[in-house]
């Protein structure tokens, strides 16, 4: 994974495209692999780092051209700010026709400036939504206006992304292309499974994902049900020790703390549950919901995830409830005592997630690049 992997023919008629992103993630790698098979594009993915500190992940095989920059970042709160100046030299070497950037780190802004200076096309890509960016400062919004005004197409992961771009005056009917966050739906569809757990929680064990809240919900639901609630917690992070300690103390819950779940193991883990809990304090999307829906689970979420309204639909395949242990526990207990509704919710989850596929997401990237470059459809 170095610059020696950069190979392309100067005689190739394919559109030369680069995407600059922080690091590869499991749900994007299969999309990149599909784009690499499209003969109309020659796409190279530039990564600031292979894996960010504090993140636990395992990646599928790479079947695409890629470059790994020299790591250069500083940590701020729960995220890292990347400043890879060597990206400029990589861009000069690759000479892309189109530059895609998926953020506003200095590294991404260098990509935007390269496109401006050399008359290339630029496309911003975001997982964010109108709601998720309301708290940004005027400086952050000013930078976005500057970048958007110099861009020729716009890629977003959701309807919320479309609304975000529209709020900046962009004609989304002409220039917006969707590239969903998605998983391999078929891999998670194992049928009903043994469903030995009432509840599954799968996420990083950090405060923003509220694993302790989920455990409290299970405990309170157990009181309403008059029986123990079996819960499976999958994930790793700084709250793992606190979760294990609380599990040993809480009443009415038989909980298993699995730890980090490898990609190969996730389908079997999800298919052991009946209801998926996602009490997030804020997610621009929430790919774990894709996994839960593909596994046929009913889902419960807070309103603070971009996936709400698309893959989590209140009353259709689950419930959307603000932070309130009592309300969550009541809804969970009601679901666990209504097998017919639980089955209907699970079937609806599978139906909703089918449109969120790797092929559709890859098409969004390709179509956006070709639109920006003025290629005929």
mmCIF file of C-alpha atoms in Angstrom:
data_model
loop_
_atom_site.group_PDB
_atom_site.id
_atom_site.type_symbol
_atom_site.label_atom_id
_atom_site.label_comp_id
_atom_site.label_asym_id
_atom_site.label_seq_id
_atom_site.Cartn_x
_atom_site.Cartn_y
_atom_site.Cartn_z
ATOM 1 C CA UNK A 1 0.000 0.000 0.000
ATOM 2 C CA UNK A 2 2.316 2.722 -1.261
ATOM 3 C CA UNK A 3 2.887 4.996 -4.199
ATOM 4 C CA UNK A 4 4.396 2.229 -6.262
ATOM 5 C CA UNK A 5 0.830 0.868 -6.582
ATOM 6 C CA UNK A 6 -0.138 3.840 -8.789
ATOM 7 C CA UNK A 7 -0.363 2.543 -12.348
ATOM 8 C CA UNK A 8 -2.432 3.706 -15.271
ATOM 9 C CA UNK A 9 -1.984 4.069 -18.996
ATOM 10 C CA UNK A 10 -1.664 7.593 -20.364
ATOM 11 C CA UNK A 11 -3.510 6.299 -23.428
ATOM 12 C CA UNK A 12 -6.525 5.120 -21.425
ATOM 13 C CA UNK A 13 -9.785 6.819 -22.400
ATOM 14 C CA UNK A 14 -11.113 6.324 -18.862
ATOM 15 C CA UNK A 15 -11.911 9.380 -16.780
ATOM 16 C CA UNK A 16 -9.181 9.819 -14.153
ATOM 17 C CA UNK A 17 -10.693 10.348 -10.717
ATOM 18 C CA UNK A 18 -9.242 10.539 -7.214
ATOM 19 C CA UNK A 19 -11.068 10.426 -3.914
ATOM 20 C CA UNK A 20 -9.402 11.838 -0.807
ATOM 21 C CA UNK A 21 -10.637 10.430 2.492
ATOM 22 C CA UNK A 22 -9.382 9.989 6.043
ATOM 23 C CA UNK A 23 -9.213 6.197 6.182
ATOM 24 C CA UNK A 24 -10.791 3.132 4.560
ATOM 25 C CA UNK A 25 -13.850 1.714 6.322
ATOM 26 C CA UNK A 26 -15.472 -1.710 5.878
ATOM 27 C CA UNK A 27 -18.712 -0.446 4.361
ATOM 28 C CA UNK A 28 -16.939 1.658 1.714
ATOM 29 C CA UNK A 29 -14.295 -0.811 0.521
ATOM 30 C CA UNK A 30 -16.793 -3.043 -1.386
ATOM 31 C CA UNK A 31 -18.137 0.090 -3.120
ATOM 32 C CA UNK A 32 -14.621 1.063 -4.182
ATOM 33 C CA UNK A 33 -14.065 -2.482 -5.468
ATOM 34 C CA UNK A 34 -17.146 -2.180 -7.689
ATOM 35 C CA UNK A 35 -16.149 1.237 -9.027
ATOM 36 C CA UNK A 36 -12.753 -0.225 -9.924
ATOM 37 C CA UNK A 37 -14.500 -2.652 -12.323
ATOM 38 C CA UNK A 38 -16.168 0.156 -14.297
ATOM 39 C CA UNK A 39 -14.087 0.752 -17.452
ATOM 40 C CA UNK A 40 -15.321 4.334 -17.769
ATOM 41 C CA UNK A 41 -13.330 5.440 -14.710
ATOM 42 C CA UNK A 42 -9.790 5.047 -13.511
ATOM 43 C CA UNK A 43 -10.194 5.813 -9.824
ATOM 44 C CA UNK A 44 -7.521 6.084 -7.145
ATOM 45 C CA UNK A 45 -8.389 6.404 -3.466
ATOM 46 C CA UNK A 46 -6.029 8.463 -1.308
ATOM 47 C CA UNK A 47 -6.045 7.700 2.418
ATOM 48 C CA UNK A 48 -4.626 9.955 5.135
ATOM 49 C CA UNK A 49 -4.148 6.975 7.465
ATOM 50 C CA UNK A 50 -4.953 3.272 7.338
ATOM 51 C CA UNK A 51 -6.771 3.228 10.690
ATOM 52 C CA UNK A 52 -7.459 6.090 13.056
ATOM 53 C CA UNK A 53 -6.378 5.719 16.706
ATOM 54 C CA UNK A 54 -9.100 4.381 18.977
ATOM 55 C CA UNK A 55 -11.007 2.775 16.105
ATOM 56 C CA UNK A 56 -11.443 -0.966 15.917
ATOM 57 C CA UNK A 57 -12.136 -2.389 12.489
ATOM 58 C CA UNK A 58 -11.157 -5.110 10.051
ATOM 59 C CA UNK A 59 -11.205 -4.434 6.345
ATOM 60 C CA UNK A 60 -12.215 -6.494 3.297
ATOM 61 C CA UNK A 61 -9.553 -7.055 0.595
ATOM 62 C CA UNK A 62 -8.706 -4.011 -1.545
ATOM 63 C CA UNK A 63 -9.280 -4.506 -5.283
ATOM 64 C CA UNK A 64 -8.743 -0.862 -6.219
ATOM 65 C CA UNK A 65 -5.890 1.568 -6.784
ATOM 66 C CA UNK A 66 -4.944 3.365 -3.587
ATOM 67 C CA UNK A 67 -2.298 5.525 -1.994
ATOM 68 C CA UNK A 68 -1.487 5.794 1.707
ATOM 69 C CA UNK A 69 -0.145 9.181 2.754
ATOM 70 C CA UNK A 70 2.318 9.791 5.571
ATOM 71 C CA UNK A 71 0.151 10.084 8.719
ATOM 72 C CA UNK A 72 0.013 13.643 10.024
ATOM 73 C CA UNK A 73 -2.863 14.505 12.329
ATOM 74 C CA UNK A 74 -3.830 15.962 15.676
ATOM 75 C CA UNK A 75 -6.626 14.706 17.866
ATOM 76 C CA UNK A 76 -9.471 16.978 18.886
ATOM 77 C CA UNK A 77 -12.323 15.716 21.052
ATOM 78 C CA UNK A 78 -13.484 12.446 19.452
ATOM 79 C CA UNK A 79 -12.024 12.999 15.991
ATOM 80 C CA UNK A 80 -8.728 13.574 14.225
ATOM 81 C CA UNK A 81 -7.757 16.512 12.017
ATOM 82 C CA UNK A 82 -5.599 15.324 9.110
ATOM 83 C CA UNK A 83 -3.027 17.584 7.480
ATOM 84 C CA UNK A 84 -1.171 15.534 4.853
ATOM 85 C CA UNK A 85 0.799 18.000 2.766
ATOM 86 C CA UNK A 86 2.228 15.181 0.633
ATOM 87 C CA UNK A 87 -1.209 14.793 -0.973
ATOM 88 C CA UNK A 88 -0.250 17.682 -3.257
ATOM 89 C CA UNK A 89 2.610 15.712 -4.783
ATOM 90 C CA UNK A 90 0.402 12.648 -5.232
ATOM 91 C CA UNK A 91 -2.180 14.739 -7.073
ATOM 92 C CA UNK A 92 0.475 16.248 -9.335
ATOM 93 C CA UNK A 93 1.634 12.715 -10.156
ATOM 94 C CA UNK A 94 -1.839 11.333 -10.824
ATOM 95 C CA UNK A 95 -3.155 14.390 -12.712
ATOM 96 C CA UNK A 96 -6.835 13.522 -12.171
ATOM 97 C CA UNK A 97 -9.678 14.981 -14.198
ATOM 98 C CA UNK A 98 -11.966 14.923 -11.153
ATOM 99 C CA UNK A 99 -11.167 15.263 -7.434
ATOM 100 C CA UNK A 100 -13.642 13.967 -4.828
ATOM 101 C CA UNK A 101 -13.189 15.019 -1.204
ATOM 102 C CA UNK A 102 -15.288 13.701 1.659
ATOM 103 C CA UNK A 103 -14.550 16.249 4.359
ATOM 104 C CA UNK A 104 -13.020 19.568 5.288
ATOM 105 C CA UNK A 105 -9.768 18.525 6.904
ATOM 106 C CA UNK A 106 -6.740 20.410 5.560
ATOM 107 C CA UNK A 107 -5.920 17.333 3.449
ATOM 108 C CA UNK A 108 -9.288 17.498 1.712
ATOM 109 C CA UNK A 109 -9.012 21.248 1.239
ATOM 110 C CA UNK A 110 -5.651 20.743 -0.500
ATOM 111 C CA UNK A 111 -7.527 18.512 -2.943
ATOM 112 C CA UNK A 112 -10.121 21.209 -3.568
ATOM 113 C CA UNK A 113 -7.396 23.836 -4.096
ATOM 114 C CA UNK A 114 -5.565 21.542 -6.513
ATOM 115 C CA UNK A 115 -8.727 21.233 -8.597
ATOM 116 C CA UNK A 116 -9.200 25.017 -8.602
ATOM 117 C CA UNK A 117 -5.605 25.856 -9.473
ATOM 118 C CA UNK A 118 -5.348 23.349 -12.317
ATOM 119 C CA UNK A 119 -8.835 23.710 -13.779
ATOM 120 C CA UNK A 120 -10.044 20.261 -12.700
ATOM 121 C CA UNK A 121 -13.515 19.298 -11.546
ATOM 122 C CA UNK A 122 -14.339 18.961 -7.869
ATOM 123 C CA UNK A 123 -17.019 16.975 -6.031
ATOM 124 C CA UNK A 124 -17.684 17.152 -2.279
ATOM 125 C CA UNK A 125 -19.023 13.987 -0.690
ATOM 126 C CA UNK A 126 -20.743 13.870 2.704
ATOM 127 C CA UNK A 127 -22.444 11.448 5.045
ATOM 128 C CA UNK A 128 -23.817 14.434 6.943
ATOM 129 C CA UNK A 129 -27.282 15.911 6.927
ATOM 130 C CA UNK A 130 -28.972 19.258 7.351
ATOM 131 C CA UNK A 131 -29.677 18.463 11.001
ATOM 132 C CA UNK A 132 -26.183 17.190 11.800
ATOM 133 C CA UNK A 133 -24.516 20.445 10.669
ATOM 134 C CA UNK A 134 -26.789 23.003 12.311
ATOM 135 C CA UNK A 135 -24.380 23.540 15.202
ATOM 136 C CA UNK A 136 -21.403 24.396 12.967
ATOM 137 C CA UNK A 137 -19.738 27.772 13.440
ATOM 138 C CA UNK A 138 -19.968 30.497 10.821
ATOM 139 C CA UNK A 139 -16.345 29.771 9.889
ATOM 140 C CA UNK A 140 -17.107 26.138 9.114
ATOM 141 C CA UNK A 141 -20.150 27.125 7.081
ATOM 142 C CA UNK A 142 -18.148 29.779 5.212
ATOM 143 C CA UNK A 143 -15.597 27.144 4.164
ATOM 144 C CA UNK A 144 -18.397 24.916 2.945
ATOM 145 C CA UNK A 145 -19.911 27.724 0.899
ATOM 146 C CA UNK A 146 -16.529 28.381 -0.664
ATOM 147 C CA UNK A 147 -15.984 24.722 -1.568
ATOM 148 C CA UNK A 148 -19.534 24.194 -2.794
ATOM 149 C CA UNK A 149 -19.392 27.272 -5.015
ATOM 150 C CA UNK A 150 -16.399 25.760 -6.816
ATOM 151 C CA UNK A 151 -17.847 22.267 -7.244
ATOM 152 C CA UNK A 152 -19.589 20.671 -10.207
ATOM 153 C CA UNK A 153 -21.462 17.762 -8.594
ATOM 154 C CA UNK A 154 -22.400 16.743 -5.056
ATOM 155 C CA UNK A 155 -22.493 13.297 -3.444
ATOM 156 C CA UNK A 156 -24.482 12.503 -0.314
ATOM 157 C CA UNK A 157 -25.406 9.397 1.605
ATOM 158 C CA UNK A 158 -28.993 10.212 2.445
ATOM 159 C CA UNK A 159 -32.050 12.390 2.011
ATOM 160 C CA UNK A 160 -30.591 14.460 4.828
ATOM 161 C CA UNK A 161 -27.501 15.078 2.701
ATOM 162 C CA UNK A 162 -29.711 16.283 -0.130
ATOM 163 C CA UNK A 163 -31.397 18.729 2.270
ATOM 164 C CA UNK A 164 -28.000 19.901 3.502
ATOM 165 C CA UNK A 165 -26.789 20.784 0.007
ATOM 166 C CA UNK A 166 -30.106 22.442 -0.823
ATOM 167 C CA UNK A 167 -29.701 24.694 2.229
ATOM 168 C CA UNK A 168 -26.587 26.126 0.558
ATOM 169 C CA UNK A 169 -28.565 26.987 -2.576
ATOM 170 C CA UNK A 170 -27.410 24.028 -4.652
ATOM 171 C CA UNK A 171 -29.724 22.790 -7.405
ATOM 172 C CA UNK A 172 -30.000 19.253 -6.083
ATOM 173 C CA UNK A 173 -32.339 18.207 -8.888
ATOM 174 C CA UNK A 174 -29.474 18.611 -11.363
ATOM 175 C CA UNK A 175 -26.274 18.108 -9.390
ATOM 176 C CA UNK A 176 -26.957 15.764 -6.446
ATOM 177 C CA UNK A 177 -26.004 12.080 -6.590
ATOM 178 C CA UNK A 178 -26.666 9.566 -3.840
ATOM 179 C CA UNK A 179 -24.101 7.042 -2.687
ATOM 180 C CA UNK A 180 -25.683 5.220 0.228
ATOM 181 C CA UNK A 181 -23.901 3.881 3.240
ATOM 182 C CA UNK A 182 -24.678 0.201 2.996
ATOM 183 C CA UNK A 183 -23.670 -3.371 3.766
ATOM 184 C CA UNK A 184 -23.871 -6.718 1.986
ATOM 185 C CA UNK A 185 -27.561 -7.299 2.676
ATOM 186 C CA UNK A 186 -27.556 -10.904 1.479
ATOM 187 C CA UNK A 187 -24.721 -11.815 3.857
ATOM 188 C CA UNK A 188 -26.801 -10.728 6.864
ATOM 189 C CA UNK A 189 -30.007 -12.436 5.744
ATOM 190 C CA UNK A 190 -29.714 -15.794 7.489
ATOM 191 C CA UNK A 191 -33.434 -16.322 7.919
ATOM 192 C CA UNK A 192 -34.896 -16.214 11.386
ATOM 193 C CA UNK A 193 -31.872 -17.742 13.158
ATOM 194 C CA UNK A 194 -32.157 -19.072 16.695
ATOM 195 C CA UNK A 195 -33.053 -15.581 18.051
ATOM 196 C CA UNK A 196 -31.891 -16.606 21.528
ATOM 197 C CA UNK A 197 -31.384 -12.973 22.608
ATOM 198 C CA UNK A 198 -34.218 -10.516 23.075
ATOM 199 C CA UNK A 199 -31.954 -7.572 22.323
ATOM 200 C CA UNK A 200 -28.793 -6.851 20.346
ATOM 201 C CA UNK A 201 -26.651 -3.743 20.778
ATOM 202 C CA UNK A 202 -23.725 -3.353 18.359
ATOM 203 C CA UNK A 203 -21.561 -0.244 18.298
ATOM 204 C CA UNK A 204 -18.423 1.340 19.669
ATOM 205 C CA UNK A 205 -18.630 1.376 23.460
ATOM 206 C CA UNK A 206 -18.382 5.129 23.892
ATOM 207 C CA UNK A 207 -20.628 7.626 25.640
ATOM 208 C CA UNK A 208 -22.174 8.890 22.393
ATOM 209 C CA UNK A 209 -23.571 5.409 21.658
ATOM 210 C CA UNK A 210 -25.061 5.079 25.180
ATOM 211 C CA UNK A 211 -24.521 1.361 25.899
ATOM 212 C CA UNK A 212 -25.304 1.902 29.592
ATOM 213 C CA UNK A 213 -28.625 3.478 28.651
ATOM 214 C CA UNK A 214 -29.416 0.396 26.558
ATOM 215 C CA UNK A 215 -28.658 -1.828 29.538
ATOM 216 C CA UNK A 216 -30.926 0.259 31.780
ATOM 217 C CA UNK A 217 -33.717 -0.073 29.206
ATOM 218 C CA UNK A 218 -33.344 -3.851 29.268
ATOM 219 C CA UNK A 219 -33.462 -3.887 33.068
ATOM 220 C CA UNK A 220 -36.611 -1.795 33.201
ATOM 221 C CA UNK A 221 -38.251 -3.859 30.420
ATOM 222 C CA UNK A 222 -37.549 -6.992 32.474
ATOM 223 C CA UNK A 223 -39.660 -5.568 35.297
ATOM 224 C CA UNK A 224 -42.545 -4.913 32.904
ATOM 225 C CA UNK A 225 -42.260 -8.383 31.367
ATOM 226 C CA UNK A 226 -41.888 -10.191 34.675
ATOM 227 C CA UNK A 227 -38.905 -12.111 33.335
ATOM 228 C CA UNK A 228 -35.255 -11.700 32.506
ATOM 229 C CA UNK A 229 -34.280 -9.952 29.283
ATOM 230 C CA UNK A 230 -31.447 -11.582 27.379
ATOM 231 C CA UNK A 231 -29.147 -9.003 25.779
ATOM 232 C CA UNK A 232 -26.085 -9.275 23.541
ATOM 233 C CA UNK A 233 -23.639 -6.343 23.507
ATOM 234 C CA UNK A 234 -21.148 -6.327 20.627
ATOM 235 C CA UNK A 235 -18.410 -3.722 20.483
ATOM 236 C CA UNK A 236 -15.263 -2.399 22.064
ATOM 237 C CA UNK A 237 -14.197 0.936 23.446
ATOM 238 C CA UNK A 238 -13.448 2.920 26.604
ATOM 239 C CA UNK A 239 -16.790 2.027 28.244
ATOM 240 C CA UNK A 240 -16.288 -1.722 27.982
ATOM 241 C CA UNK A 241 -15.079 -2.103 31.577
ATOM 242 C CA UNK A 242 -17.936 0.057 32.903
ATOM 243 C CA UNK A 243 -20.458 -1.972 30.890
ATOM 244 C CA UNK A 244 -19.137 -5.270 32.218
ATOM 245 C CA UNK A 245 -19.258 -3.924 35.766
ATOM 246 C CA UNK A 246 -22.849 -2.712 35.333
ATOM 247 C CA UNK A 247 -23.884 -6.035 33.767
ATOM 248 C CA UNK A 248 -22.713 -7.802 36.920
ATOM 249 C CA UNK A 249 -24.842 -5.488 39.071
ATOM 250 C CA UNK A 250 -28.029 -4.851 37.104
ATOM 251 C CA UNK A 251 -31.208 -6.725 37.941
ATOM 252 C CA UNK A 252 -33.306 -8.720 35.485
ATOM 253 C CA UNK A 253 -30.860 -8.843 32.574
ATOM 254 C CA UNK A 254 -28.843 -11.812 31.352
ATOM 255 C CA UNK A 255 -26.281 -9.916 29.274
ATOM 256 C CA UNK A 256 -23.351 -11.138 27.232
ATOM 257 C CA UNK A 257 -20.598 -8.650 26.418
ATOM 258 C CA UNK A 258 -19.047 -10.116 23.290
ATOM 259 C CA UNK A 259 -16.376 -7.494 22.692
ATOM 260 C CA UNK A 260 -15.293 -6.368 19.241
ATOM 261 C CA UNK A 261 -17.151 -8.147 16.447
ATOM 262 C CA UNK A 262 -15.156 -9.147 13.393
ATOM 263 C CA UNK A 263 -16.858 -8.507 10.063
ATOM 264 C CA UNK A 264 -17.068 -12.233 9.343
ATOM 265 C CA UNK A 265 -18.866 -12.848 12.641
ATOM 266 C CA UNK A 266 -21.403 -10.012 12.557
ATOM 267 C CA UNK A 267 -24.219 -11.725 10.576
ATOM 268 C CA UNK A 268 -24.401 -14.624 13.035
ATOM 269 C CA UNK A 269 -24.326 -12.220 15.984
ATOM 270 C CA UNK A 270 -27.165 -10.055 14.674
ATOM 271 C CA UNK A 271 -29.268 -13.085 13.811
ATOM 272 C CA UNK A 272 -29.254 -14.154 17.442
ATOM 273 C CA UNK A 273 -31.449 -11.185 18.364
ATOM 274 C CA UNK A 274 -35.028 -10.020 17.990
ATOM 275 C CA UNK A 275 -34.823 -6.257 18.592
ATOM 276 C CA UNK A 276 -31.898 -3.942 17.842
ATOM 277 C CA UNK A 277 -31.272 -0.985 20.155
ATOM 278 C CA UNK A 278 -29.570 2.149 18.816
ATOM 279 C CA UNK A 279 -29.746 4.859 21.511
ATOM 280 C CA UNK A 280 -27.236 7.142 19.806
ATOM 281 C CA UNK A 281 -26.642 10.715 20.932
ATOM 282 C CA UNK A 282 -25.812 11.620 17.335
ATOM 283 C CA UNK A 283 -24.911 9.753 14.130
ATOM 284 C CA UNK A 284 -24.842 11.266 10.677
ATOM 285 C CA UNK A 285 -26.175 7.891 9.502
ATOM 286 C CA UNK A 286 -25.718 4.636 11.463
ATOM 287 C CA UNK A 287 -24.532 1.682 9.355
ATOM 288 C CA UNK A 288 -25.314 -0.737 12.180
ATOM 289 C CA UNK A 289 -28.976 -0.124 11.332
ATOM 290 C CA UNK A 290 -28.326 -1.402 7.791
ATOM 291 C CA UNK A 291 -26.885 -4.555 9.346
ATOM 292 C CA UNK A 292 -29.801 -4.926 11.763
ATOM 293 C CA UNK A 293 -32.411 -4.406 9.039
ATOM 294 C CA UNK A 294 -30.732 -6.883 6.695
ATOM 295 C CA UNK A 295 -30.764 -9.367 9.592
ATOM 296 C CA UNK A 296 -34.528 -8.981 9.953
ATOM 297 C CA UNK A 297 -34.600 -7.247 13.325
ATOM 298 C CA UNK A 298 -37.106 -4.747 14.615
ATOM 299 C CA UNK A 299 -35.167 -1.560 15.395
ATOM 300 C CA UNK A 300 -35.348 1.131 18.044
ATOM 301 C CA UNK A 301 -33.464 4.427 17.751
ATOM 302 C CA UNK A 302 -33.298 7.916 19.119
ATOM 303 C CA UNK A 303 -34.205 10.710 16.659
ATOM 304 C CA UNK A 304 -30.528 11.699 16.445
ATOM 305 C CA UNK A 305 -29.422 9.462 13.572
ATOM 306 C CA UNK A 306 -29.513 10.222 9.862
ATOM 307 C CA UNK A 307 -30.933 6.772 9.230
ATOM 308 C CA UNK A 308 -34.205 7.762 10.935
ATOM 309 C CA UNK A 309 -36.962 8.314 8.394
ATOM 310 C CA UNK A 310 -35.207 6.152 5.813
ATOM 311 C CA UNK A 311 -34.296 2.817 7.409
ATOM 312 C CA UNK A 312 -35.907 3.392 10.783
ATOM 313 C CA UNK A 313 -39.574 4.251 10.349
ATOM 314 C CA UNK A 314 -41.609 4.681 13.479
ATOM 315 C CA UNK A 315 -44.452 2.195 13.549
ATOM 316 C CA UNK A 316 -43.304 0.435 10.342
ATOM 317 C CA UNK A 317 -40.211 -1.479 11.370
ATOM 318 C CA UNK A 318 -39.548 -0.145 14.836
ATOM 319 C CA UNK A 319 -39.725 2.883 17.098
ATOM 320 C CA UNK A 320 -38.059 6.289 17.261
ATOM 321 C CA UNK A 321 -37.966 7.568 20.843
ATOM 322 C CA UNK A 322 -35.989 10.294 22.597
ATOM 323 C CA UNK A 323 -33.879 9.495 25.662
ATOM 324 C CA UNK A 324 -36.394 8.225 28.205
ATOM 325 C CA UNK A 325 -35.725 4.863 29.840
ATOM 326 C CA UNK A 326 -39.379 4.348 30.733
ATOM 327 C CA UNK A 327 -40.682 4.954 27.206
ATOM 328 C CA UNK A 328 -37.978 2.789 25.656
ATOM 329 C CA UNK A 329 -38.652 -0.007 28.152
ATOM 330 C CA UNK A 330 -42.400 0.108 27.528
ATOM 331 C CA UNK A 331 -41.933 -0.038 23.747
ATOM 332 C CA UNK A 332 -39.410 -2.862 24.045
ATOM 333 C CA UNK A 333 -41.631 -4.882 26.393
ATOM 334 C CA UNK A 334 -44.605 -4.404 24.058
ATOM 335 C CA UNK A 335 -42.587 -5.654 21.102
ATOM 336 C CA UNK A 336 -41.286 -8.692 22.944
ATOM 337 C CA UNK A 337 -44.828 -9.752 23.849
ATOM 338 C CA UNK A 338 -46.254 -9.335 20.326
ATOM 339 C CA UNK A 339 -44.715 -11.951 18.042
ATOM 340 C CA UNK A 340 -46.901 -10.970 15.095
ATOM 341 C CA UNK A 341 -45.785 -7.337 15.163
ATOM 342 C CA UNK A 342 -42.196 -8.343 15.831
ATOM 343 C CA UNK A 343 -42.234 -10.538 12.720
ATOM 344 C CA UNK A 344 -43.891 -7.799 10.636
ATOM 345 C CA UNK A 345 -41.309 -5.253 11.747
ATOM 346 C CA UNK A 346 -38.484 -7.635 10.875
ATOM 347 C CA UNK A 347 -39.891 -8.271 7.394
ATOM 348 C CA UNK A 348 -40.328 -4.542 6.822
ATOM 349 C CA UNK A 349 -36.724 -3.932 7.887
ATOM 350 C CA UNK A 350 -35.542 -6.355 5.207
ATOM 351 C CA UNK A 351 -37.748 -4.687 2.597
ATOM 352 C CA UNK A 352 -36.510 -1.183 3.390
ATOM 353 C CA UNK A 353 -32.810 -2.045 3.291
ATOM 354 C CA UNK A 354 -32.868 -3.671 -0.162
ATOM 355 C CA UNK A 355 -32.498 -0.323 -1.969
ATOM 356 C CA UNK A 356 -29.317 0.372 0.016
ATOM 357 C CA UNK A 357 -26.823 -1.750 -1.881
ATOM 358 C CA UNK A 358 -23.172 -1.647 -2.918
ATOM 359 C CA UNK A 359 -24.112 -1.565 -6.601
ATOM 360 C CA UNK A 360 -26.391 1.455 -6.123
ATOM 361 C CA UNK A 361 -23.758 3.255 -4.052
ATOM 362 C CA UNK A 362 -21.068 2.604 -6.670
ATOM 363 C CA UNK A 363 -23.362 3.898 -9.406
ATOM 364 C CA UNK A 364 -23.816 7.141 -7.478
ATOM 365 C CA UNK A 365 -20.048 7.723 -7.385
ATOM 366 C CA UNK A 366 -19.574 6.924 -11.068
ATOM 367 C CA UNK A 367 -22.524 9.021 -12.203
ATOM 368 C CA UNK A 368 -21.365 12.012 -10.140
ATOM 369 C CA UNK A 369 -17.829 11.880 -11.555
ATOM 370 C CA UNK A 370 -19.076 11.634 -15.130
ATOM 371 C CA UNK A 371 -21.595 14.453 -14.578
ATOM 372 C CA UNK A 372 -18.904 16.735 -13.160
ATOM 373 C CA UNK A 373 -16.655 16.020 -16.141
ATOM 374 C CA UNK A 374 -19.477 16.688 -18.612
ATOM 375 C CA UNK A 375 -19.602 13.105 -19.887
ATOM 376 C CA UNK A 376 -22.739 11.911 -21.673
ATOM 377 C CA UNK A 377 -24.843 9.581 -19.542
#
